[in-house]
GROMACS .gro file of C-alpha atoms in nm:
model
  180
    1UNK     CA    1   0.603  -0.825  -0.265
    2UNK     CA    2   0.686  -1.179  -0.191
    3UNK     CA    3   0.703  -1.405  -0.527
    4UNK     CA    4   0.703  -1.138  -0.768
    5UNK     CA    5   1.050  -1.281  -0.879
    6UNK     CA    6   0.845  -1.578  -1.061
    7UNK     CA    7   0.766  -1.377  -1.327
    8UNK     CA    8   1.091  -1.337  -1.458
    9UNK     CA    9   1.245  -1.737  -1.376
   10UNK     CA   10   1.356  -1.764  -1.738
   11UNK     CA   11   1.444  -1.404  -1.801
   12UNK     CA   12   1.832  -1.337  -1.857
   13UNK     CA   13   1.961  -1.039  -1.638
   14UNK     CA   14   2.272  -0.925  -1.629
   15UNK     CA   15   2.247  -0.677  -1.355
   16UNK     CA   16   2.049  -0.665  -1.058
   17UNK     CA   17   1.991  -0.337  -0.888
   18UNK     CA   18   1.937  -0.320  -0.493
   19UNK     CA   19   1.707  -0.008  -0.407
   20UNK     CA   20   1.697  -0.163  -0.033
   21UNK     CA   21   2.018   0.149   0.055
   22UNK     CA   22   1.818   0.434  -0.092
   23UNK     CA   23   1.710   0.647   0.205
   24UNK     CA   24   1.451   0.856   0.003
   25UNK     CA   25   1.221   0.502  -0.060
   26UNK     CA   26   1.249   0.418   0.299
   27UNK     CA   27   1.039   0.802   0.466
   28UNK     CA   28   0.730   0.835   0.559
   29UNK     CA   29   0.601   1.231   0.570
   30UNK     CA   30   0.260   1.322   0.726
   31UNK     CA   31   0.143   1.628   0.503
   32UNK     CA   32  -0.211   1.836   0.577
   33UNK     CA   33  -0.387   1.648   0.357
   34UNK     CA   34  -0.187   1.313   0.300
   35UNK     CA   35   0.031   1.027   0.448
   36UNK     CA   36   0.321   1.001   0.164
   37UNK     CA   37   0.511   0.672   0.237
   38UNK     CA   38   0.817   0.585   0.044
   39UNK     CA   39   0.807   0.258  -0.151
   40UNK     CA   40   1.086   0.095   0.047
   41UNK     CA   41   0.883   0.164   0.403
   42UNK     CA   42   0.839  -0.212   0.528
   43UNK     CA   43   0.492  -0.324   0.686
   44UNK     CA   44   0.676  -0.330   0.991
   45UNK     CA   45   0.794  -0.020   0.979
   46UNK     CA   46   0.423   0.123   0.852
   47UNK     CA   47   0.258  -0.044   1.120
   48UNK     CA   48   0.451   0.152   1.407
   49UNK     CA   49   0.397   0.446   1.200
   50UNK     CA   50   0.029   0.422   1.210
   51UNK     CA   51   0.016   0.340   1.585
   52UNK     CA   52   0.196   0.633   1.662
   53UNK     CA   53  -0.002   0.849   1.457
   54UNK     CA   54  -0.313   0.707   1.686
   55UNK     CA   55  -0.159   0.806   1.979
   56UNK     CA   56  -0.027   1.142   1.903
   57UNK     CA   57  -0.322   1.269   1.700
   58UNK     CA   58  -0.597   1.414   1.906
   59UNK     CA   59  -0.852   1.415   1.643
   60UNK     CA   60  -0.803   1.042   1.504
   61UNK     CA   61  -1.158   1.044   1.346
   62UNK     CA   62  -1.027   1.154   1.061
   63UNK     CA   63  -0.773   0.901   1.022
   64UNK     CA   64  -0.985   0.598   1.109
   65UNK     CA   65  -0.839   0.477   0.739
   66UNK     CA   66  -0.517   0.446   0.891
   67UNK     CA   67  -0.666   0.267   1.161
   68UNK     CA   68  -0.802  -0.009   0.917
   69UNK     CA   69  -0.432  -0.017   0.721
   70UNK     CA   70  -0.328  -0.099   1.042
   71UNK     CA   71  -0.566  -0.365   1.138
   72UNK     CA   72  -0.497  -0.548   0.745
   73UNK     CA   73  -0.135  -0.541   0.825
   74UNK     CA   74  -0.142  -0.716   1.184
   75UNK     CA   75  -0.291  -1.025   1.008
   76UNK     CA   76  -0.097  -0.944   0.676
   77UNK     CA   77   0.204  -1.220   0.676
   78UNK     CA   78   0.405  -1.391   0.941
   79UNK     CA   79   0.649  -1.090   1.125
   80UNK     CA   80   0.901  -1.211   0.954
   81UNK     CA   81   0.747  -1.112   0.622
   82UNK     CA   82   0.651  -0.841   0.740
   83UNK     CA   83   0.942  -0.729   0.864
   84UNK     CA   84   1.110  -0.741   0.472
   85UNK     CA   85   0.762  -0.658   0.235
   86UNK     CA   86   0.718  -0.338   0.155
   87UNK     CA   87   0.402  -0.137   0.024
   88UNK     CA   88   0.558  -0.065  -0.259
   89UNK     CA   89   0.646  -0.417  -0.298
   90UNK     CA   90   0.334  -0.528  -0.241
   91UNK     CA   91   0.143  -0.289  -0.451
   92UNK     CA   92   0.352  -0.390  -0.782
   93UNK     CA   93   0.339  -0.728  -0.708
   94UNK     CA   94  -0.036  -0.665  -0.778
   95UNK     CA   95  -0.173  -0.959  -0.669
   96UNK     CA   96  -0.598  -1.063  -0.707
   97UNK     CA   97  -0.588  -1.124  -0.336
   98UNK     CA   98  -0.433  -0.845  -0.166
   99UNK     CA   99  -0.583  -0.692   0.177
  100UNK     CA  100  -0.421  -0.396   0.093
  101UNK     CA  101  -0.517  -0.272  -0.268
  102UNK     CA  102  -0.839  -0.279  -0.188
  103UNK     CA  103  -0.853   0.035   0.085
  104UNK     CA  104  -0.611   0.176  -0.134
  105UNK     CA  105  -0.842   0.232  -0.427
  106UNK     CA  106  -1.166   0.325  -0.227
  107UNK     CA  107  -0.961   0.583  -0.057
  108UNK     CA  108  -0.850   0.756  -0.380
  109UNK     CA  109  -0.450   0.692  -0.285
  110UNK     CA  110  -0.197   0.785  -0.583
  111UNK     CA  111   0.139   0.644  -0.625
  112UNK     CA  112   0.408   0.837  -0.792
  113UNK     CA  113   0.652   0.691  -1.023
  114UNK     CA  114   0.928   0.836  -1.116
  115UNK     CA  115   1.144   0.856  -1.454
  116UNK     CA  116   1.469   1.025  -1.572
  117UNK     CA  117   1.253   1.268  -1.738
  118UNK     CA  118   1.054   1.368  -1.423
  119UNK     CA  119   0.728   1.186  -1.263
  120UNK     CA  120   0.422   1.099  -1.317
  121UNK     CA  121   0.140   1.040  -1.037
  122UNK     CA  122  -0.157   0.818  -1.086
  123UNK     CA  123  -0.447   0.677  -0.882
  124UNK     CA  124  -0.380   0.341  -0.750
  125UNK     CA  125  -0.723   0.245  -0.874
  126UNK     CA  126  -0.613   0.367  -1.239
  127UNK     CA  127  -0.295   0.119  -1.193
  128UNK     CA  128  -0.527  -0.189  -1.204
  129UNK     CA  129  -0.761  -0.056  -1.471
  130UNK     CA  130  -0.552   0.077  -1.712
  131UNK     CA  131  -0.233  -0.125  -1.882
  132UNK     CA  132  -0.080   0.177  -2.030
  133UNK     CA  133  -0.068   0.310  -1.660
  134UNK     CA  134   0.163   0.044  -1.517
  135UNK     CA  135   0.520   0.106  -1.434
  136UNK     CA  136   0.727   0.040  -1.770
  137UNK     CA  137   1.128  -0.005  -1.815
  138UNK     CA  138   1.318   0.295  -1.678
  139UNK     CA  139   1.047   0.364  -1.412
  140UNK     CA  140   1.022   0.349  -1.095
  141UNK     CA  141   0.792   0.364  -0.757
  142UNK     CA  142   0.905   0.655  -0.548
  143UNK     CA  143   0.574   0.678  -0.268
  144UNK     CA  144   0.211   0.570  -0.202
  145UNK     CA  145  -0.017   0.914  -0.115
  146UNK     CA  146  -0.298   0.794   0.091
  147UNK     CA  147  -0.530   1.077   0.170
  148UNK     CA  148  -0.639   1.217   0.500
  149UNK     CA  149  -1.000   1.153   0.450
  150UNK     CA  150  -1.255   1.402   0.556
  151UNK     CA  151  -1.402   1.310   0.938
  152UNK     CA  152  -1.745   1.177   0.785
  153UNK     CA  153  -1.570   1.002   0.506
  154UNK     CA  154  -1.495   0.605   0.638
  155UNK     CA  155  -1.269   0.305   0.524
  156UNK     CA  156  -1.452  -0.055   0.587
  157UNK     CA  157  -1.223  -0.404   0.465
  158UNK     CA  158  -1.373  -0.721   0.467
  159UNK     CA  159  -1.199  -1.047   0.416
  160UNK     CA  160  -1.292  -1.367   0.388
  161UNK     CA  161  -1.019  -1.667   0.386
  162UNK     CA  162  -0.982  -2.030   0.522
  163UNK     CA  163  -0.785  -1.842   0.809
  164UNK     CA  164  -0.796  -1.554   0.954
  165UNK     CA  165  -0.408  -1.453   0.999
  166UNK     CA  166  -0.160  -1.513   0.718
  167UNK     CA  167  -0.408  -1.654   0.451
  168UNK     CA  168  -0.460  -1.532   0.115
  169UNK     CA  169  -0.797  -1.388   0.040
  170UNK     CA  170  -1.100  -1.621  -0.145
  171UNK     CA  171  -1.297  -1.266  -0.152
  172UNK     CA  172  -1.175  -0.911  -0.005
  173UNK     CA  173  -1.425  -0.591  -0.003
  174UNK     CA  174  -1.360  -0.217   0.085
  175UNK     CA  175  -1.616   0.000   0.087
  176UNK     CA  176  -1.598   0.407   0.160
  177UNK     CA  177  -1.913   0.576   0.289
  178UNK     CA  178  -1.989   0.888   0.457
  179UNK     CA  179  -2.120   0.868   0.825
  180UNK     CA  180  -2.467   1.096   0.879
   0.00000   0.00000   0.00000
């Protein structure tokens, strides 16, 4: 996420690591069940995703979720951020205001973090809710898992702002219901 790097103005590093070349970050694998999307997949990059999944899916009911992800990220940014944030970015940046966290939590998504000693996978809900969830030193964020939801099962997001395209949030709401 953009401005994340403010946290750490007075902290001394010595190294900085670029994850920007690792291939594995940057995939994004449709499964049965789940959407797995590499931490390192841009909004950009997302966004085509989830328009070609509309077009090549012939039951999209089901993935009317993906539908609103897609809608949040047209009006998520200028291009040109959009073109260089990434989910994973975004989602550890963990800002009050995001349009994205929100759909993320009512739709049960899990993120998985890896460590030298294995992974660990967690609800993205449980990421905001719990401290001793967070990422900590020696971690890091390998993919988002957003569910395929069942066909009943539906995604609203609700924003209000000063703007309506590339404005931060005074209020967001997501809400998951099941249709009759």
């Amino acid at each position: 996420g953009t401005g994340h790097y403010k946290k750490f103005k007075d902290l001394s590093l010595r190294n900085i690591v670029d994850l920007s070349g690792i291939s594995e970050l940057k995939t994004i694998i449709t499964l049965s069940n789940r959407i797995q999307i590499g931490s390192g997949v841009t909004f950009t990059q997302l966004r085509k995703f989830l328009i070609n999944l509309r077009k090549n899916e012939s039951n999209f009911g089901r993935l009317r979720l993906f539908e609103e992800l897609s809608n949040i990220i047209d009006n998520l940014g200028t291009e040109q951020v959009r073109n260089v944030a990434t989910l994973g970015g975004h989602i550890l940046w963990a800002h009050p205001a995001s349009d994205i966290i929100p759909c993320l939590i009512v739709s049960g998504a899990t993120i998985q973090i890896g460590r030298t000693n294995g992974r660990r996978e967690i609800k993205v809900a449980e990421l905001f809710r719990n401290k001793e969830e967070r990422i900590q030193r020696g971690e890091i964020l390998l993919n988002i898992c957003i569910p395929v939801l069942k066909e009943q099962r539906q995604v609203r997001f609700y924003k209000h702002a000063r703007r309506k395209r590339v404005d931060l949030a005074i209020a967001n709401l997501a809400i998951a219901y099941d249709e009759p």
